[in-house]
Amino acid sequence: MRFIRLPLSSLVVVALAATVLLPGSGPAQQAQPPDYSQLFDKMDAMIPVRDGVKLHMEIYTPKNTTEALPILIERTPYGTADDAKGYSRKLGRYAEMIRDGYIFVFQDIRGRYGSEGKFVMQRPTRDPQDTKAIDEGTDTWDSIDWLVKNVPHNNGRAGLVGISYGGWLTVMGMLEPHPALKAVSEQASPADMFLGDDFHHNGAFRLSYGFEYAALMETSKENYNFQFDRFDTYEWYLRLGALSNVNKNYLHGALPTWNDFVAHPNYDAFWKRQAMTYILKNPTVPNLNVAGWWDQEDFYGPMRIYELLEKNDPKHLNYLAVGPWNHGGWSRGAGNSLGPIPFDSDTALYFRQKIEAPWFAYWLKDKGELPLEEAVLFQTGSNQWTKFDSWPPRQAKARKLYFHENGKLSFDAPKGAGAEAFDSYVSDPAHPVPYRQRPVDSTYPEDHPGGWFTWLVQDQRFVDGRPDVLSWETDELKEDVTLAGAVTAQLYASTSGSDTDWIVKLIDVYPEKYPSDWRLAGYELMVADEVFRGRFRNSFEKPEPLTPGQVTVFRIDLHTADHVFQKGHHIMVQVQSSWFPVIDRNPQMFVPNIFEAKESDYRKATQRVYRSARFPSCVEIAVLPAAPGR
């Protein structure tokens, strides 16, 4: 199997535009944008779709063009973000493609901003047998059909691209693609809102995100920020109390998505009809899946979509690009760092110049060569771009990092310890572990750069010393350990309660002496992480209470990574039972529906994590063999 390290070189780009801050995208680098009115002719259109609803779109055709150009479409629920002259700031996101020559189209989806109709969060796909039914796929088909028939100087080819909700819309558009749709790039699309993306992870509810995003999208046709009465939302959500207080005291049943959370606490048909596992069958058009290793919203999604499409891809239409980015971080700025973590090159610029722009030029303009054979990933730790002919790479071998006494972590399995060897802590819902350093500001603050965008790279030492967080750490590594593929925790654990959450974090611990940057000395960088709600250990459809005190095995998918734990570093695993307020507090007493729990249902619980030969708790990682000569 091929494993190639690509040399890093300085990358130069003509700064055609500034990027724009979109919901979920994070702070943008500020630059003076060009005068788009000098570059494009703009047309506003309200186009009819099959049920008579009219959708708003802005169409930008390069001035004085005589060449037939492809149409690149971005459909969005977030508005077109027009500047003072009425030209969309979204054009700045495509600076590297403007010079190649495209007709750019930005469309408000049904029920949002300038478009008619009713907005439905992640509108379910239609029944193909119902010729009158509509969904985001039919709206996309009808829009492309109108564009190729009505926009001058188009070459009959269209591409779709989008990030986050826009990525999901891109997938909807390729399920039953219009004949003119020749290439798409699904970027950070959610794949399953109960198992791994925005609203839940393994059934654990993402409280702060779910609450604030529902308010953002459903309070009006335009974005709305919930008005907290204090800066530290950790305190606000703690004072909120039980989730039953949300509708009682604040929303009063006005937000459909919150009502859906309450009505569907388990993995029922409501969630499954949105999930890619039940929608995607095989690739229909070339698709470039894009993900960021530290995407705080949708990392599970694009990796799952790539995995699903890869199962049946005889025409080789399915590709993958992953870099060291947060949510949408590849679409803006240089990408030479995230928070305090440096990457030694302009990774986002590299993606836009060397991967994304050539990708669309190849499929839509018959120019150049494909910029990747299968998977291109930025390997963190070594800070190198790597190429694989499959992901995860078949040459990686599973190795287990076992928990031992005195906080030791080792590839050696435990021996001799009795069955009762364990570490323990008390988890108290009244004092949950924060998921990032306090104060925890709102998810999308209006007046300052928010901590939401970089919390996954935050130094985990902020929880050191908490009695409700367990840590195990290896000795100093004597050689590099190259993680390339799956990360899976296997916890043998018990609780004195009848329900609980387990949060597991795989961490790269930097040396205490780090002369290249003193700020990173001893830094604890999360490489993989996930939460699992105990009630769903046997079934996400039918939750069951835990038996108090009974040792139970929990297998927790921490997803995948391409990372080098370098010689001289340490590997750490942390385990805790709360991650607040990004994850709601588990009452730790089983109730049928946590959204309807009462204050009295929230109770302390004693947690035990076992580390014996009989109950060998560990984290399994896929490790590449050392390269020859290293």
Tab-separated table of C-alpha atoms in Angstrom, residues 146-497:
chain	number	residue	atom	x	y	z
A	146	TRP	CA	-33.300	26.626	-14.779
A	147	LEU	CA	-29.686	27.816	-14.702
A	148	VAL	CA	-28.400	25.798	-17.669
A	149	LYS	CA	-31.413	26.906	-19.718
A	150	ASN	CA	-31.418	30.599	-18.773
A	151	VAL	CA	-27.908	31.799	-17.914
A	152	PRO	CA	-25.893	32.954	-20.937
A	153	HIS	CA	-22.378	31.652	-21.623
A	154	ASN	CA	-22.670	28.464	-19.556
A	155	ASN	CA	-21.064	25.273	-20.845
A	156	GLY	CA	-23.833	22.961	-19.702
A	157	ARG	CA	-21.918	21.718	-16.665
A	158	ALA	CA	-22.660	22.483	-13.042
A	159	GLY	CA	-20.879	21.832	-9.766
A	160	LEU	CA	-22.202	21.877	-6.215
A	161	VAL	CA	-20.187	22.819	-3.159
A	162	GLY	CA	-21.072	23.619	0.432
A	163	ILE	CA	-19.869	23.464	4.026
A	164	SER	CA	-21.832	22.168	7.026
A	165	TYR	CA	-25.542	22.626	6.247
A	166	GLY	CA	-24.366	23.533	2.747
A	167	GLY	CA	-22.454	20.247	2.653
A	168	TRP	CA	-25.621	18.370	3.552
A	169	LEU	CA	-27.474	20.238	0.805
A	170	THR	CA	-24.716	19.156	-1.584
A	171	VAL	CA	-25.294	15.507	-0.697
A	172	MET	CA	-29.041	15.944	-1.200
A	173	GLY	CA	-28.327	17.342	-4.657
A	174	MET	CA	-26.316	14.313	-5.728
A	175	LEU	CA	-28.813	11.655	-4.634
A	176	GLU	CA	-30.769	12.010	-7.890
A	177	PRO	CA	-28.492	14.372	-9.813
A	178	HIS	CA	-29.483	16.586	-12.695
A	179	PRO	CA	-27.710	15.456	-15.895
A	180	ALA	CA	-25.716	18.716	-15.927
A	181	LEU	CA	-24.306	18.079	-12.435
A	182	LYS	CA	-20.784	16.818	-13.143
A	183	ALA	CA	-18.932	17.246	-9.826
A	184	VAL	CA	-19.662	18.036	-6.180
A	185	SER	CA	-17.669	18.633	-3.029
A	186	GLU	CA	-19.402	17.645	0.185
A	187	GLN	CA	-17.598	19.536	2.928
A	188	ALA	CA	-18.313	18.873	6.625
A	189	SER	CA	-21.801	17.577	5.988
A	190	PRO	CA	-23.592	15.983	8.922
A	191	ALA	CA	-24.292	12.293	8.326
A	192	ASP	CA	-26.251	11.327	11.438
A	193	MET	CA	-27.661	13.831	13.902
A	194	PHE	CA	-28.137	11.199	16.605
A	195	LEU	CA	-24.918	9.232	16.387
A	196	GLY	CA	-22.161	11.693	15.608
A	197	ASP	CA	-22.891	15.193	14.361
A	198	ASP	CA	-24.296	18.519	15.535
A	199	PHE	CA	-27.173	17.514	17.799
A	200	HIS	CA	-26.091	14.256	19.471
A	201	HIS	CA	-23.027	12.069	19.824
A	202	ASN	CA	-23.816	8.424	20.584
A	203	GLY	CA	-27.180	9.559	21.874
A	204	ALA	CA	-25.735	12.170	24.254
A	205	PHE	CA	-27.432	15.502	23.542
A	206	ARG	CA	-25.238	18.428	22.496
A	207	LEU	CA	-27.034	20.941	24.676
A	208	SER	CA	-25.390	24.298	24.015
A	209	TYR	CA	-25.117	23.712	20.283
A	210	GLY	CA	-28.588	22.194	19.858
A	211	PHE	CA	-30.293	24.940	21.849
A	212	GLU	CA	-28.455	27.858	20.254
A	213	TYR	CA	-28.598	26.510	16.696
A	214	ALA	CA	-32.329	25.857	16.871
A	215	ALA	CA	-32.780	29.458	18.044
A	216	LEU	CA	-30.464	30.692	15.283
A	217	MET	CA	-32.409	28.959	12.511
A	218	GLU	CA	-36.033	28.919	13.621
A	219	THR	CA	-36.696	32.177	15.450
A	220	SER	CA	-37.155	33.961	12.107
A	221	LYS	CA	-36.244	33.612	8.412
A	222	GLU	CA	-32.853	35.154	9.187
A	223	ASN	CA	-30.137	34.242	11.670
A	224	TYR	CA	-30.912	35.048	15.295
A	225	ASN	CA	-28.644	34.844	18.339
A	226	PHE	CA	-30.281	33.852	21.599
A	227	GLN	CA	-29.773	36.639	24.115
A	228	PHE	CA	-28.106	35.240	27.232
A	229	ASP	CA	-28.220	37.358	30.381
A	230	ARG	CA	-24.621	36.498	31.322
A	231	PHE	CA	-21.352	35.992	29.446
A	232	ASP	CA	-20.461	32.602	30.964
A	233	THR	CA	-23.014	30.256	29.429
A	234	TYR	CA	-21.704	27.407	31.605
A	235	GLU	CA	-23.358	29.200	34.507
A	236	TRP	CA	-26.499	29.985	32.465
A	237	TYR	CA	-27.027	26.358	31.449
A	238	LEU	CA	-26.323	25.149	34.986
A	239	ARG	CA	-28.913	27.577	36.367
A	240	LEU	CA	-31.304	26.371	33.678
A	241	GLY	CA	-31.544	23.083	35.546
A	242	ALA	CA	-33.408	20.150	34.028
A	243	LEU	CA	-33.985	20.183	30.274
A	244	SER	CA	-37.724	20.272	30.898
A	245	ASN	CA	-37.199	23.928	31.869
A	246	VAL	CA	-36.259	24.938	28.316
A	247	ASN	CA	-39.779	25.025	26.901
A	248	LYS	CA	-41.295	25.874	30.277
A	249	ASN	CA	-39.212	29.003	30.829
A	250	TYR	CA	-37.839	30.089	27.437
A	251	LEU	CA	-38.995	28.566	24.161
A	252	HIS	CA	-42.626	27.764	25.028
A	253	GLY	CA	-42.900	25.239	22.202
A	254	ALA	CA	-42.058	27.789	19.500
A	255	LEU	CA	-39.048	26.021	17.945
A	256	PRO	CA	-39.879	22.859	15.961
A	257	THR	CA	-36.368	21.445	16.268
A	258	TRP	CA	-36.335	21.666	20.053
A	259	ASN	CA	-39.752	20.009	20.132
A	260	ASP	CA	-38.316	17.234	17.962
A	261	PHE	CA	-35.478	16.738	20.450
A	262	VAL	CA	-38.036	16.249	23.223
A	263	ALA	CA	-40.284	13.969	21.171
A	264	HIS	CA	-37.464	11.759	19.848
A	265	PRO	CA	-34.970	11.020	22.646
A	266	ASN	CA	-33.977	7.697	21.066
A	267	TYR	CA	-32.771	6.580	17.624
A	268	ASP	CA	-36.173	6.204	16.016
A	269	ALA	CA	-37.462	6.632	12.454
A	270	PHE	CA	-37.329	10.418	12.776
A	271	TRP	CA	-33.527	10.364	13.054
A	272	LYS	CA	-32.997	7.465	10.677
A	273	ARG	CA	-34.804	9.087	7.779
A	274	GLN	CA	-32.203	11.890	7.942
A	275	ALA	CA	-29.197	9.581	8.397
A	276	MET	CA	-26.852	8.941	5.480
A	277	THR	CA	-26.651	5.242	6.353
A	278	TYR	CA	-30.249	4.910	5.184
A	279	ILE	CA	-30.022	7.402	2.306
A	280	LEU	CA	-26.710	6.920	0.506
A	281	LYS	CA	-26.333	3.855	-1.680
A	282	ASN	CA	-23.555	4.589	-4.157
A	283	PRO	CA	-21.753	7.553	-5.746
A	284	THR	CA	-23.620	9.205	-8.591
A	285	VAL	CA	-21.163	11.976	-9.521
A	286	PRO	CA	-17.519	12.651	-8.567
A	287	ASN	CA	-17.469	13.795	-4.936
A	288	LEU	CA	-14.633	15.341	-2.945
A	289	ASN	CA	-15.353	14.758	0.758
A	290	VAL	CA	-13.618	17.338	2.971
A	291	ALA	CA	-13.087	17.188	6.744
A	292	GLY	CA	-11.068	18.896	9.470
A	293	TRP	CA	-9.353	16.942	12.242
A	294	TRP	CA	-10.567	19.467	14.828
A	295	ASP	CA	-14.009	20.177	13.399
A	296	GLN	CA	-16.076	21.080	16.442
A	297	GLU	CA	-19.357	20.397	14.641
A	298	ASP	CA	-19.186	17.828	11.846
A	299	PHE	CA	-16.134	15.582	11.725
A	300	TYR	CA	-18.136	12.365	11.933
A	301	GLY	CA	-20.256	13.357	8.923
A	302	PRO	CA	-17.804	13.623	6.010
A	303	MET	CA	-15.792	10.629	7.220
A	304	ARG	CA	-18.968	8.542	7.427
A	305	ILE	CA	-20.160	9.714	4.001
A	306	TYR	CA	-16.790	8.812	2.488
A	307	GLU	CA	-16.963	5.401	4.181
A	308	LEU	CA	-20.499	4.707	2.940
A	309	LEU	CA	-19.774	5.714	-0.652
A	310	GLU	CA	-16.519	3.762	-0.651
A	311	LYS	CA	-18.418	0.493	-0.166
A	312	ASN	CA	-19.774	0.623	-3.725
A	313	ASP	CA	-17.563	2.780	-5.928
A	314	PRO	CA	-16.624	0.796	-9.054
A	315	LYS	CA	-16.237	4.000	-11.122
A	316	HIS	CA	-13.929	5.593	-8.521
A	317	LEU	CA	-15.986	8.720	-7.929
A	318	ASN	CA	-15.330	9.004	-4.188
A	319	TYR	CA	-12.373	11.017	-2.823
A	320	LEU	CA	-11.241	12.371	0.531
A	321	ALA	CA	-9.260	15.384	1.772
A	322	VAL	CA	-8.661	15.990	5.490
A	323	GLY	CA	-6.594	18.735	7.091
A	324	PRO	CA	-5.785	20.287	10.477
A	325	TRP	CA	-8.804	22.558	10.519
A	326	ASN	CA	-11.803	23.458	12.589
A	327	HIS	CA	-15.274	23.648	11.055
A	328	GLY	CA	-14.843	25.140	7.586
A	329	GLY	CA	-11.267	26.204	8.350
A	330	TRP	CA	-10.058	25.124	4.904
A	331	SER	CA	-12.233	27.792	3.252
A	332	ARG	CA	-10.588	30.875	4.750
A	333	GLY	CA	-7.215	32.294	5.609
A	334	ALA	CA	-3.856	30.580	5.346
A	335	GLY	CA	-4.426	27.721	7.787
A	336	ASN	CA	-0.886	27.762	9.177
A	337	SER	CA	-2.130	27.263	12.743
A	338	LEU	CA	-5.192	26.559	14.846
A	339	GLY	CA	-5.218	28.244	18.218
A	340	PRO	CA	-1.629	27.930	19.481
A	341	ILE	CA	-0.879	24.790	17.412
A	342	PRO	CA	1.392	25.529	14.407
A	343	PHE	CA	1.370	23.482	11.192
A	344	ASP	CA	4.539	24.849	9.544
A	345	SER	CA	2.749	25.617	6.263
A	346	ASP	CA	-0.345	27.293	4.842
A	347	THR	CA	-2.591	24.224	4.896
A	348	ALA	CA	-5.899	25.897	4.000
A	349	LEU	CA	-4.300	27.763	1.129
A	350	TYR	CA	-2.721	24.514	-0.054
A	351	PHE	CA	-6.134	22.858	-0.073
A	352	ARG	CA	-7.832	25.639	-2.021
A	353	GLN	CA	-5.002	26.019	-4.541
A	354	LYS	CA	-3.714	22.494	-4.951
A	355	ILE	CA	-6.784	20.328	-4.309
A	356	GLU	CA	-10.136	22.114	-4.553
A	357	ALA	CA	-9.508	24.423	-7.530
A	358	PRO	CA	-7.847	21.683	-9.658
A	359	TRP	CA	-10.630	19.266	-8.677
A	360	PHE	CA	-13.402	21.414	-10.159
A	361	ALA	CA	-11.268	22.502	-13.135
A	362	TYR	CA	-10.729	18.839	-14.045
A	363	TRP	CA	-14.392	17.822	-13.958
A	364	LEU	CA	-16.078	21.043	-15.105
A	365	LYS	CA	-13.506	22.536	-17.507
A	366	ASP	CA	-11.510	19.506	-18.767
A	367	LYS	CA	-8.326	21.162	-17.525
A	368	GLY	CA	-5.305	19.732	-15.731
A	369	GLU	CA	-5.148	16.466	-13.838
A	370	LEU	CA	-6.904	15.114	-10.789
A	371	PRO	CA	-5.076	16.464	-7.713
A	372	LEU	CA	-5.477	13.199	-5.764
A	373	GLU	CA	-5.786	9.483	-6.420
A	374	GLU	CA	-7.928	8.622	-3.401
A	375	ALA	CA	-7.161	10.240	-0.033
A	376	VAL	CA	-4.999	13.248	0.844
A	377	LEU	CA	-4.582	13.921	4.554
A	378	PHE	CA	-2.492	16.287	6.607
A	379	GLN	CA	-0.600	14.273	9.201
A	380	THR	CA	-0.564	16.271	12.415
A	381	GLY	CA	2.405	15.942	14.720
A	382	SER	CA	4.793	15.551	11.772
A	383	ASN	CA	3.041	18.415	9.905
A	384	GLN	CA	3.255	16.703	6.523
A	385	TRP	CA	0.718	16.079	3.787
A	386	THR	CA	0.283	12.344	3.184
A	387	LYS	CA	-1.373	10.347	0.427
A	388	PHE	CA	-2.978	6.936	0.781
A	389	ASP	CA	-4.685	4.692	-1.739
A	390	SER	CA	-7.344	3.915	0.890
A	391	TRP	CA	-8.467	5.291	4.221
A	392	PRO	CA	-7.961	3.933	6.743
A	393	PRO	CA	-4.710	2.509	5.343
A	394	ARG	CA	-4.688	-1.266	5.182
A	395	GLN	CA	-1.086	-1.491	6.382
A	396	ALA	CA	-1.896	-0.022	9.818
A	397	LYS	CA	-2.034	-2.532	12.673
A	398	ALA	CA	-4.109	-2.305	15.843
A	399	ARG	CA	-2.276	-1.758	19.133
A	400	LYS	CA	-3.819	-1.327	22.561
A	401	LEU	CA	-2.867	1.234	25.170
A	402	TYR	CA	-3.819	-0.286	28.535
A	403	PHE	CA	-4.655	1.483	31.788
A	404	HIS	CA	-2.447	0.607	34.773
A	405	GLU	CA	-2.166	1.621	38.407
A	406	ASN	CA	-0.685	4.947	39.420
A	407	GLY	CA	-1.930	6.578	36.226
A	408	LYS	CA	0.349	4.599	33.922
A	409	LEU	CA	-0.546	3.916	30.289
A	410	SER	CA	1.280	1.230	28.340
A	411	PHE	CA	1.131	-1.062	25.322
A	412	ASP	CA	1.712	-3.913	27.813
A	413	ALA	CA	-1.433	-5.719	28.953
A	414	PRO	CA	-2.105	-5.740	32.699
A	415	LYS	CA	-0.887	-8.819	34.569
A	416	GLY	CA	-1.379	-10.087	38.043
A	417	ALA	CA	-3.753	-7.370	39.180
A	418	GLY	CA	-6.914	-8.697	40.734
A	419	ALA	CA	-10.279	-8.359	39.099
A	420	GLU	CA	-11.063	-5.499	41.459
A	421	ALA	CA	-8.201	-3.225	40.323
A	422	PHE	CA	-9.841	0.067	39.384
A	423	ASP	CA	-9.669	3.845	39.582
A	424	SER	CA	-12.727	5.778	40.692
A	425	TYR	CA	-14.284	9.199	41.075
A	426	VAL	CA	-17.581	10.793	42.029
A	427	SER	CA	-19.536	12.419	39.212
A	428	ASP	CA	-21.806	15.202	40.453
A	429	PRO	CA	-24.342	16.761	38.029
A	430	ALA	CA	-24.318	19.874	40.214
A	431	HIS	CA	-20.625	20.400	39.413
A	432	PRO	CA	-20.074	19.103	35.848
A	433	VAL	CA	-16.694	19.164	34.132
A	434	PRO	CA	-16.583	22.066	31.640
A	435	TYR	CA	-15.760	21.093	28.077
A	436	ARG	CA	-13.476	24.125	27.750
A	437	GLN	CA	-11.984	26.767	29.959
A	438	ARG	CA	-14.450	29.074	31.602
A	439	PRO	CA	-15.922	31.495	30.917
A	440	VAL	CA	-17.737	29.600	28.167
A	441	ASP	CA	-19.092	32.237	25.807
A	442	SER	CA	-21.960	31.608	23.387
A	443	THR	CA	-21.517	29.384	20.366
A	444	TYR	CA	-21.716	32.212	17.816
A	445	PRO	CA	-20.873	35.453	19.629
A	446	GLU	CA	-21.704	38.623	17.723
A	447	ASP	CA	-19.064	40.935	19.137
A	448	HIS	CA	-15.836	38.949	19.642
A	449	PRO	CA	-13.942	35.858	18.403
A	450	GLY	CA	-15.503	32.943	20.248
A	451	GLY	CA	-13.841	30.031	22.005
A	452	TRP	CA	-16.179	27.570	20.280
A	453	PHE	CA	-14.051	27.580	17.160
A	454	THR	CA	-10.851	26.303	18.774
A	455	TRP	CA	-11.919	24.388	21.882
A	456	LEU	CA	-10.840	21.023	20.473
A	457	VAL	CA	-7.201	22.172	20.472
A	458	GLN	CA	-7.397	23.733	23.931
A	459	ASP	CA	-4.771	22.599	26.445
A	460	GLN	CA	-6.424	19.870	28.526
A	461	ARG	CA	-4.395	20.799	31.608
A	462	PHE	CA	-7.322	23.023	32.563
A	463	VAL	CA	-8.999	19.924	34.069
A	464	ASP	CA	-5.871	18.720	35.876
A	465	GLY	CA	-6.533	18.364	39.563
A	466	ARG	CA	-10.274	17.839	39.226
A	467	PRO	CA	-11.206	14.801	41.307
A	468	ASP	CA	-13.775	13.725	38.678
A	469	VAL	CA	-11.281	13.328	35.796
A	470	LEU	CA	-9.009	10.264	35.510
A	471	SER	CA	-5.738	10.326	33.557
A	472	TRP	CA	-3.292	7.638	32.441
A	473	GLU	CA	-0.027	8.555	30.716
A	474	THR	CA	2.802	6.660	29.020
A	475	ASP	CA	6.466	7.089	29.813
A	476	GLU	CA	8.388	9.341	27.441
A	477	LEU	CA	8.204	7.828	23.971
A	478	LYS	CA	11.510	6.413	22.757
A	479	GLU	CA	10.381	6.446	19.138
A	480	ASP	CA	7.615	7.961	17.035
A	481	VAL	CA	4.180	6.314	17.180
A	482	THR	CA	2.253	6.951	13.949
A	483	LEU	CA	-1.505	6.722	14.375
A	484	ALA	CA	-3.257	6.228	11.032
A	485	GLY	CA	-6.834	5.063	11.247
A	486	ALA	CA	-9.353	4.041	13.869
A	487	VAL	CA	-9.271	4.956	17.563
A	488	THR	CA	-11.536	2.892	19.842
A	489	ALA	CA	-11.894	2.970	23.610
A	490	GLN	CA	-12.862	-0.180	25.492
A	491	LEU	CA	-13.885	0.685	29.023
A	492	TYR	CA	-14.686	-1.891	31.660
A	493	ALA	CA	-16.574	0.294	34.065
A	494	SER	CA	-19.333	0.472	36.626
A	495	THR	CA	-21.478	3.160	38.195
A	496	SER	CA	-23.495	3.387	41.380
A	497	GLY	CA	-26.260	4.981	39.301
